[in-house]
Amino acid sequence: MLRLIFSAAVGALVGGAIAALVGPPGAGIWILAIALPVGILSLVFIRLGASGLASTSVSQDDLTRARAEDRLGVARIEAVRQTGTQINDQPVCEIDVTVQPRRGAAYATTLRSIVPLVELGALRPGAIRPVAILIEGGPEFGFIDGEVSPEEVAGLTVPPQGSVPTLAWPKAQRVVNGARRGPLLGIGPRGRVLRGILFVVVALAVAAAVVAPYSRAVVMTVQAAQEGRIGVDLRRPDELAVAVQALEDEIGHDEVSSVLIRSDFIRVEAPLIPGKTETDVWMYRGGVVDHEGAAPSQPDLASEQFSWKDIALSKVWALMGKVSAESGIAIGDASAVVSRSTDGDIDSETFGKSVEAPEMFISLRTDYKSVSFRVNADGSGDLVAQ
């Protein structure tokens, strides 16, 4: 199970990194913040489990079962070695012991266990301590000082360490209810390939789940890389078309009253219902559309709305190139704003209102200079400097 958790954490880390790279600001950060410590902790516990780390304590259920099945005994501490590893500032030690059960042959074994500093004194070489053997015929045991009477282990003599067989403490296993329990998935050579495939599949599935909300951004980023570009530029025809379709799908119709196009995001003000003036803001960034709520400035008339079809979306990038050539300023972070032009007829009922044909304003700037050009939103007519 720990290996599956580790695989999932690795997949989440990969997915979170991809989301942070291609998604909107902040995307994937909380995934990374969770997956990293989970991955580290699961890896630590995997390593500890693989090293055969065991507990020297015995539960009351284990003691009751051991007493009922006559699996009590005594153990002599032969040697204690600190491994150099500490968990919660407590040392992990290797403890060599020789065990003499009440029933059965004596044996020697070595276990690795976390030993609280205050208990190191009780593990001095030569010390004799009562133990409960946790499984019939196995080396697993736990110290039970104060839990049994002297009579229960009276008469037991521990033979010399070199005169008894040595039993290895099973790794990656623990005794539960008097039986050994291993990990959900084995760790031996048998089935290693299938386990590896499973771990890879789990990692890929988690990574895909994390990246799924930003699938548009991933596809666009890959396409940009194939064209030799680093990152997506939403002002280019293909990327812009994808973003506009995502906005239209999210908004539910193709009517808008204002559009701002930049390299990394598109901001749209659109009516909640076509023909009504209640207007909200939607933002496309990193493959995701966010509905940001009411627009700060509400239109006076529904006639200020226009359709995406009124904008020459496929010409935006080319028009920016023309503005760049005419002004001598690199495209850089050029932006385009589209809205209806203002009615200039003083005798009109809509004088001063934005109800005329949609116009596109293209702005370029440097640290020392900025320019703006106007053109019909459908791309027709000449570029006019503002």
CSV table of C-alpha atoms in Angstrom, one decimal:
chain,number,residue,atom,x,y,z
A,1,MET,CA,0.0,0.0,0.0
A,2,LEU,CA,2.8,2.4,0.8
A,3,ARG,CA,4.3,1.8,-2.6
A,4,LEU,CA,1.0,2.6,-4.2
A,5,ILE,CA,0.8,5.8,-2.2
A,6,PHE,CA,4.3,6.7,-3.2
A,7,SER,CA,3.4,6.0,-6.9
A,8,ALA,CA,0.4,8.2,-6.6
A,9,ALA,CA,2.4,11.0,-4.9
A,10,VAL,CA,5.0,10.8,-7.8
A,11,GLY,CA,2.1,11.1,-10.3
A,12,ALA,CA,0.7,14.0,-8.4
A,13,LEU,CA,4.1,15.8,-8.3
A,14,VAL,CA,4.5,15.3,-12.1
A,15,GLY,CA,0.9,16.5,-12.8
A,16,GLY,CA,1.3,19.4,-10.4
A,17,ALA,CA,4.5,20.5,-12.1
A,18,ILE,CA,2.9,20.3,-15.5
A,19,ALA,CA,-0.1,22.3,-14.2
A,20,ALA,CA,2.1,24.9,-12.7
A,21,LEU,CA,4.0,25.2,-16.0
A,22,VAL,CA,1.1,25.5,-18.4
A,23,GLY,CA,-1.9,26.4,-16.2
A,24,PRO,CA,-2.9,29.8,-14.8
A,25,PRO,CA,-1.0,31.4,-11.9
A,26,GLY,CA,-1.2,29.2,-8.8
A,27,ALA,CA,-2.3,26.1,-10.7
A,28,GLY,CA,-0.9,22.9,-9.2
A,29,ILE,CA,0.7,24.6,-6.2
A,30,TRP,CA,-1.6,23.0,-3.6
A,31,ILE,CA,-1.1,19.6,-5.3
A,32,LEU,CA,2.7,20.0,-5.0
A,33,ALA,CA,2.4,21.2,-1.4
A,34,ILE,CA,0.4,18.0,-0.5
A,35,ALA,CA,2.1,15.5,-2.8
A,36,LEU,CA,5.7,16.3,-1.8
A,37,PRO,CA,5.5,15.6,2.0
A,38,VAL,CA,3.2,12.5,1.3
A,39,GLY,CA,5.8,11.2,-1.2
A,40,ILE,CA,8.7,11.8,1.3
A,41,LEU,CA,6.9,10.2,4.2
A,42,SER,CA,5.8,7.2,2.2
A,43,LEU,CA,9.3,6.7,0.9
A,44,VAL,CA,10.7,6.9,4.4
A,45,PHE,CA,8.2,4.3,5.7
A,46,ILE,CA,8.9,2.1,2.7
A,47,ARG,CA,12.6,2.1,3.5
A,48,LEU,CA,12.0,1.5,7.2
A,49,GLY,CA,9.6,-1.3,6.4
A,50,ALA,CA,12.1,-2.9,3.9
A,51,SER,CA,14.8,-2.7,6.6
A,52,GLY,CA,12.8,-4.9,8.9
A,53,LEU,CA,12.0,-2.3,11.5
A,54,ALA,CA,10.0,-3.9,14.3
A,55,SER,CA,8.5,-3.0,17.7
A,56,THR,CA,9.8,-4.4,21.0
A,57,SER,CA,6.5,-3.8,22.7
A,58,VAL,CA,3.6,-6.3,23.0
A,59,SER,CA,-0.1,-5.5,23.1
A,60,GLN,CA,-2.4,-7.0,25.7
A,61,ASP,CA,-4.1,-9.1,23.1
A,62,ASP,CA,-0.7,-10.5,21.9
A,63,LEU,CA,0.3,-11.2,25.5
A,64,THR,CA,-3.0,-12.9,26.3
A,65,ARG,CA,-2.7,-15.0,23.2
A,66,ALA,CA,1.0,-15.9,23.9
A,67,ARG,CA,0.2,-16.9,27.5
A,68,ALA,CA,-2.8,-19.0,26.4
A,69,GLU,CA,-0.6,-20.8,23.7
A,70,ASP,CA,2.4,-21.1,26.1
A,71,ARG,CA,4.6,-18.8,24.0
A,72,LEU,CA,6.4,-17.1,26.9
A,73,GLY,CA,10.1,-17.1,27.4
A,74,VAL,CA,13.2,-15.2,28.4
A,75,ALA,CA,15.8,-13.4,26.2
A,76,ARG,CA,19.4,-12.3,26.9
A,77,ILE,CA,20.6,-9.1,25.3
A,78,GLU,CA,23.8,-9.9,23.5
A,79,ALA,CA,24.6,-6.6,21.8
A,80,VAL,CA,23.0,-3.3,20.9
A,81,ARG,CA,24.2,-1.2,18.0
A,82,GLN,CA,22.9,2.2,16.9
A,83,THR,CA,22.4,2.4,13.1
A,84,GLY,CA,22.8,6.1,12.9
A,85,THR,CA,19.2,6.6,11.9
A,86,GLN,CA,16.9,8.5,14.2
A,87,ILE,CA,13.1,8.9,14.1
A,88,ASN,CA,11.6,11.7,16.2
A,89,ASP,CA,15.1,12.0,17.7
A,90,GLN,CA,15.0,8.4,18.9
A,91,PRO,CA,17.7,6.1,17.7
A,92,VAL,CA,17.1,3.1,15.5
A,93,CYS,CA,19.1,0.2,16.9
A,94,GLU,CA,20.0,-3.4,16.0
A,95,ILE,CA,19.5,-5.7,19.0
A,96,ASP,CA,21.1,-9.1,19.1
A,97,VAL,CA,19.3,-11.5,21.5
A,98,THR,CA,19.3,-15.2,22.4
A,99,VAL,CA,15.8,-16.4,23.3
A,100,GLN,CA,14.8,-19.4,25.3
A,101,PRO,CA,11.0,-20.2,25.0
A,102,ARG,CA,9.1,-22.1,27.7
A,103,ARG,CA,8.2,-24.5,24.9
A,104,GLY,CA,10.5,-25.2,21.9
A,105,ALA,CA,14.2,-24.8,21.1
A,106,ALA,CA,16.2,-21.7,21.8
A,107,TYR,CA,17.3,-19.5,19.0
A,108,ALA,CA,19.3,-16.3,18.3
A,109,THR,CA,18.0,-13.4,16.3
A,110,THR,CA,18.6,-9.7,15.5
A,111,LEU,CA,15.9,-7.1,15.2
A,112,ARG,CA,15.9,-3.5,14.2
A,113,SER,CA,13.7,-1.2,16.4
A,114,ILE,CA,13.3,2.3,17.5
A,115,VAL,CA,14.6,2.5,21.1
A,116,PRO,CA,13.6,5.5,23.2
A,117,LEU,CA,16.7,7.0,24.8
A,118,VAL,CA,15.3,6.3,28.3
A,119,GLU,CA,15.1,2.6,27.6
A,120,LEU,CA,18.7,2.1,26.3
A,121,GLY,CA,19.8,1.3,29.8
A,122,ALA,CA,17.5,-1.7,29.9
A,123,LEU,CA,19.2,-3.2,26.8
A,124,ARG,CA,22.6,-3.5,28.3
A,125,PRO,CA,24.5,-6.7,27.2
A,126,GLY,CA,23.8,-9.7,29.5
A,127,ALA,CA,20.5,-8.4,30.7
A,128,ILE,CA,17.8,-11.2,31.0
A,129,ARG,CA,14.3,-10.0,30.1
A,130,PRO,CA,10.9,-11.9,29.9
A,131,VAL,CA,9.4,-12.0,26.4
A,132,ALA,CA,6.3,-13.1,24.6
A,133,ILE,CA,6.9,-14.9,21.3
A,134,LEU,CA,4.4,-13.6,18.9
A,135,ILE,CA,4.1,-16.5,16.5
A,136,GLU,CA,4.6,-20.2,16.8
A,137,GLY,CA,8.1,-21.2,15.6
A,138,GLY,CA,9.0,-17.6,14.6
A,139,PRO,CA,11.6,-15.3,15.9
A,140,GLU,CA,9.2,-12.4,16.5
A,141,PHE,CA,8.9,-11.4,20.1
A,142,GLY,CA,8.3,-8.5,22.4
A,143,PHE,CA,9.6,-7.6,25.8
A,144,ILE,CA,7.0,-8.0,28.6
A,145,ASP,CA,8.7,-6.7,31.7
A,146,GLY,CA,6.2,-6.3,34.6
A,147,GLU,CA,3.5,-8.2,32.6
A,148,VAL,CA,4.3,-11.7,33.8
A,149,SER,CA,5.0,-13.2,37.2
A,150,PRO,CA,8.5,-14.7,37.9
A,151,GLU,CA,6.9,-18.1,38.2
A,152,GLU,CA,5.8,-18.0,34.6
A,153,VAL,CA,9.3,-17.9,33.4
A,154,ALA,CA,11.0,-19.6,36.3
A,155,GLY,CA,13.7,-22.2,35.5
A,156,LEU,CA,14.5,-21.0,32.0
A,157,THR,CA,18.2,-20.8,31.3
A,158,VAL,CA,19.4,-19.1,28.1
A,159,PRO,CA,22.1,-21.1,26.4
A,160,PRO,CA,25.2,-19.5,24.8
A,161,GLN,CA,24.5,-17.5,21.7
A,162,GLY,CA,26.9,-19.6,19.5
A,163,SER,CA,25.2,-22.9,20.5
A,164,VAL,CA,21.7,-22.1,19.0
A,165,PRO,CA,20.5,-21.5,15.4
A,166,THR,CA,20.0,-18.0,14.2
A,167,LEU,CA,16.6,-17.1,12.8
A,168,ALA,CA,16.2,-14.0,10.6
A,169,TRP,CA,13.6,-11.5,11.6
A,170,PRO,CA,11.2,-11.4,8.6
A,171,LYS,CA,11.3,-8.1,6.7
A,172,ALA,CA,8.3,-6.1,5.6
A,173,GLN,CA,6.0,-8.3,7.7
A,174,ARG,CA,4.3,-8.0,11.0
A,175,VAL,CA,2.4,-10.3,13.3
A,176,VAL,CA,-1.4,-9.6,13.5
A,177,ASN,CA,-3.6,-11.8,15.6
A,178,GLY,CA,-0.9,-14.5,15.8
A,179,ALA,CA,-0.3,-14.6,12.0
A,180,ARG,CA,2.2,-12.9,9.7
A,181,ARG,CA,0.8,-10.2,7.5
A,182,GLY,CA,2.9,-8.8,4.6
A,183,PRO,CA,2.3,-5.8,2.4
A,184,LEU,CA,-0.8,-5.7,0.1
A,185,LEU,CA,1.6,-6.2,-2.8
A,186,GLY,CA,4.6,-8.4,-2.4
A,187,ILE,CA,8.2,-7.2,-2.5
A,188,GLY,CA,10.0,-10.3,-3.7
A,189,PRO,CA,11.3,-11.0,-7.2
A,190,ARG,CA,8.1,-12.8,-8.2
A,191,GLY,CA,5.7,-10.5,-9.8
A,192,ARG,CA,8.1,-7.6,-9.9
A,193,VAL,CA,7.4,-6.7,-13.5
A,194,LEU,CA,3.6,-6.7,-12.9
A,195,ARG,CA,4.0,-4.6,-9.8
A,196,GLY,CA,6.2,-2.1,-11.7
A,197,ILE,CA,3.5,-1.8,-14.4
A,198,LEU,CA,0.9,-1.2,-11.7
A,199,PHE,CA,3.0,1.5,-10.1
A,200,VAL,CA,3.5,3.2,-13.4
A,201,VAL,CA,-0.1,3.0,-14.3
A,202,VAL,CA,-1.1,4.5,-10.9
A,203,ALA,CA,1.4,7.4,-11.3
A,204,LEU,CA,0.2,8.1,-14.8
A,205,ALA,CA,-3.5,8.0,-13.8
A,206,VAL,CA,-2.9,10.4,-11.0
A,207,ALA,CA,-0.8,12.7,-13.1
A,208,ALA,CA,-3.5,12.7,-15.8
A,209,ALA,CA,-6.2,13.5,-13.3
A,210,VAL,CA,-4.3,16.5,-12.0
A,211,VAL,CA,-3.6,17.8,-15.5
A,212,ALA,CA,-7.1,17.1,-16.9
A,213,PRO,CA,-8.5,20.6,-16.0
A,214,TYR,CA,-5.6,22.1,-18.0
A,215,SER,CA,-5.7,19.7,-21.0
A,216,ARG,CA,-6.3,22.6,-23.5
A,217,ALA,CA,-3.2,24.3,-22.2
A,218,VAL,CA,-1.1,21.1,-22.4
A,219,VAL,CA,-2.2,20.5,-26.0
A,220,MET,CA,-1.5,24.1,-27.0
A,221,THR,CA,1.9,24.1,-25.2
A,222,VAL,CA,2.9,20.9,-27.1
A,223,GLN,CA,1.9,22.4,-30.4
A,224,ALA,CA,3.8,25.5,-29.7
A,225,ALA,CA,6.9,23.5,-28.8
A,226,GLN,CA,6.6,21.6,-32.1
A,227,GLU,CA,6.7,25.0,-33.9
A,228,GLY,CA,9.8,25.9,-31.9
A,229,ARG,CA,8.1,28.3,-29.5
A,230,ILE,CA,8.4,28.3,-25.8
A,231,GLY,CA,4.9,28.7,-24.3
A,232,VAL,CA,1.5,29.6,-25.7
A,233,ASP,CA,0.7,33.0,-27.3
A,234,LEU,CA,-3.0,33.6,-27.3
A,235,ARG,CA,-2.7,36.3,-29.9
A,236,ARG,CA,-1.8,33.8,-32.6
A,237,PRO,CA,-4.7,32.4,-34.7
A,238,ASP,CA,-4.8,28.8,-33.6
A,239,GLU,CA,-4.4,29.5,-29.9
A,240,LEU,CA,-6.8,32.4,-30.1
A,241,ALA,CA,-9.5,30.2,-31.8
A,242,VAL,CA,-9.2,27.6,-29.0
A,243,ALA,CA,-9.5,30.2,-26.3
A,244,VAL,CA,-12.5,31.9,-27.9
A,245,GLN,CA,-14.3,28.6,-28.3
A,246,ALA,CA,-13.6,27.8,-24.6
A,247,LEU,CA,-15.0,31.2,-23.6
A,248,GLU,CA,-18.1,30.8,-25.8
A,249,ASP,CA,-18.8,27.4,-24.4
A,250,GLU,CA,-18.5,28.6,-20.8
A,251,ILE,CA,-20.5,31.8,-21.3
A,252,GLY,CA,-23.2,29.9,-23.3
A,253,HIS,CA,-23.5,32.3,-26.2
A,254,ASP,CA,-21.3,34.4,-28.6
A,255,GLU,CA,-22.3,37.9,-27.6
A,256,VAL,CA,-19.8,40.2,-25.9
A,257,SER,CA,-19.4,43.9,-25.2
A,258,SER,CA,-15.7,44.1,-24.6
A,259,VAL,CA,-12.7,41.9,-25.4
A,260,LEU,CA,-9.0,42.3,-24.3
A,261,ILE,CA,-6.5,40.0,-26.0
A,262,ARG,CA,-3.1,39.5,-24.6
A,263,SER,CA,-0.4,36.9,-25.0
A,264,ASP,CA,-1.2,35.1,-21.8
A,265,PHE,CA,-4.9,35.8,-21.2
A,266,ILE,CA,-8.2,36.9,-22.7
A,267,ARG,CA,-10.6,39.0,-20.7
A,268,VAL,CA,-14.2,39.3,-21.9
A,269,GLU,CA,-17.2,41.3,-20.7
A,270,ALA,CA,-20.4,39.6,-21.9
A,271,PRO,CA,-24.1,39.7,-21.0
A,272,LEU,CA,-25.5,36.9,-18.8
A,273,ILE,CA,-28.4,36.8,-21.3
A,274,PRO,CA,-28.0,38.2,-24.9
A,275,GLY,CA,-30.1,41.3,-25.3
A,276,LYS,CA,-29.9,42.1,-21.5
A,277,THR,CA,-27.5,44.7,-20.0
A,278,GLU,CA,-26.5,42.6,-16.9
A,279,THR,CA,-22.8,41.9,-17.8
A,280,ASP,CA,-20.2,39.7,-16.2
A,281,VAL,CA,-16.4,39.2,-16.7
A,282,TRP,CA,-14.9,35.9,-17.9
A,283,MET,CA,-11.1,35.3,-18.1
A,284,TYR,CA,-9.3,32.6,-20.1
A,285,ARG,CA,-5.9,31.8,-18.9
A,286,GLY,CA,-3.8,28.7,-18.8
A,287,GLY,CA,-6.5,26.6,-20.5
A,288,VAL,CA,-9.1,27.4,-17.9
A,289,VAL,CA,-12.0,29.9,-18.0
A,290,ASP,CA,-12.8,31.7,-14.8
A,291,HIS,CA,-16.1,33.5,-14.2
A,292,GLU,CA,-15.1,36.5,-12.2
A,293,GLY,CA,-18.5,38.0,-11.6
A,294,ALA,CA,-20.1,41.4,-12.4
A,295,ALA,CA,-18.2,43.7,-14.7
A,296,PRO,CA,-17.0,46.9,-12.9
A,297,SER,CA,-18.8,49.0,-15.5
A,298,GLN,CA,-22.2,47.9,-16.7
A,299,PRO,CA,-23.3,48.9,-20.2
A,300,ASP,CA,-26.3,51.3,-20.6
A,301,LEU,CA,-27.7,49.6,-23.7
A,302,ALA,CA,-27.9,46.1,-25.0
A,303,SER,CA,-26.9,47.4,-28.4
A,304,GLU,CA,-23.4,47.7,-27.1
A,305,GLN,CA,-23.0,44.0,-27.6
A,306,PHE,CA,-21.6,42.3,-30.6
A,307,SER,CA,-20.7,38.8,-31.8
A,308,TRP,CA,-17.3,37.1,-31.8
A,309,LYS,CA,-18.0,36.7,-35.5
A,310,ASP,CA,-17.6,40.5,-35.9
A,311,ILE,CA,-13.9,40.2,-34.9
A,312,ALA,CA,-11.3,39.1,-37.5
A,313,LEU,CA,-9.7,36.7,-34.9
A,314,SER,CA,-7.5,35.1,-37.5
A,315,LYS,CA,-6.0,38.5,-38.4
A,316,VAL,CA,-5.2,39.8,-34.9
A,317,TRP,CA,-1.6,38.5,-35.0
A,318,ALA,CA,-1.0,39.8,-38.5
A,319,LEU,CA,-2.4,43.2,-37.6
A,320,MET,CA,-0.1,43.4,-34.7
A,321,GLY,CA,2.8,42.6,-37.1
A,322,LYS,CA,1.7,45.5,-39.3
A,323,VAL,CA,1.5,47.9,-36.4
A,324,SER,CA,5.0,46.7,-35.3
A,325,ALA,CA,6.4,47.3,-38.8
A,326,GLU,CA,4.8,50.8,-39.0
A,327,SER,CA,5.8,52.0,-35.6
A,328,GLY,CA,9.2,50.3,-35.3
A,329,ILE,CA,8.3,48.8,-32.0
A,330,ALA,CA,8.6,45.0,-31.5
A,331,ILE,CA,5.3,43.1,-30.9
A,332,GLY,CA,6.5,42.1,-27.4
A,333,ASP,CA,3.5,42.2,-25.1
A,334,ALA,CA,1.2,44.0,-27.6
A,335,SER,CA,-2.5,43.8,-26.7
A,336,ALA,CA,-5.7,44.3,-28.6
A,337,VAL,CA,-9.0,45.7,-27.3
A,338,VAL,CA,-12.3,45.3,-29.1
A,339,SER,CA,-15.4,47.2,-28.4
A,340,ARG,CA,-18.1,49.1,-30.3
A,341,SER,CA,-17.2,52.6,-31.5
A,342,THR,CA,-19.0,55.6,-30.1
A,343,ASP,CA,-22.0,57.3,-31.8
A,344,GLY,CA,-20.8,60.7,-32.7
A,345,ASP,CA,-24.1,62.0,-34.1
A,346,ILE,CA,-25.1,64.8,-31.8
A,347,ASP,CA,-28.7,64.5,-32.9
A,348,SER,CA,-28.9,60.8,-32.3
A,349,GLU,CA,-30.7,59.2,-29.3
A,350,THR,CA,-27.6,57.1,-28.7
A,351,PHE,CA,-25.1,60.0,-28.9
A,352,GLY,CA,-22.0,59.2,-26.9
A,353,LYS,CA,-22.9,55.6,-26.6
A,354,SER,CA,-20.8,52.6,-27.8
A,355,VAL,CA,-23.3,51.4,-30.4
A,356,GLU,CA,-21.4,51.8,-33.7
A,357,ALA,CA,-19.4,49.2,-35.6
A,358,PRO,CA,-16.9,47.3,-33.4
A,359,GLU,CA,-13.3,48.6,-33.5
A,360,MET,CA,-10.0,47.0,-32.6
A,361,PHE,CA,-7.3,49.0,-30.8
A,362,ILE,CA,-3.8,47.5,-30.9
A,363,SER,CA,-1.3,48.9,-28.4
A,364,LEU,CA,2.5,48.4,-28.4
A,365,ARG,CA,5.0,49.9,-25.9
A,366,THR,CA,8.5,49.9,-24.7
A,367,ASP,CA,9.9,51.4,-21.5
A,368,TYR,CA,10.2,54.8,-23.4
A,369,LYS,CA,7.4,54.8,-25.9
A,370,SER,CA,3.9,53.5,-26.6
A,371,VAL,CA,1.7,53.6,-29.7
A,372,SER,CA,-1.9,52.7,-30.4
A,373,PHE,CA,-3.6,52.0,-33.7
A,374,ARG,CA,-7.2,51.6,-34.6
A,375,VAL,CA,-8.8,49.4,-37.2
A,376,ASN,CA,-12.2,48.0,-37.9
A,377,ALA,CA,-12.8,44.8,-35.8
A,378,ASP,CA,-13.4,42.8,-39.0
A,379,GLY,CA,-9.9,43.7,-40.2
A,380,SER,CA,-11.1,45.9,-43.0
A,381,GLY,CA,-9.9,49.5,-43.6
A,382,ASP,CA,-6.6,51.1,-42.8
A,383,LEU,CA,-4.7,51.1,-39.5
A,384,VAL,CA,-5.1,54.6,-38.0
A,385,ALA,CA,-2.7,55.9,-35.4
A,386,GLN,CA,-4.3,57.3,-32.3
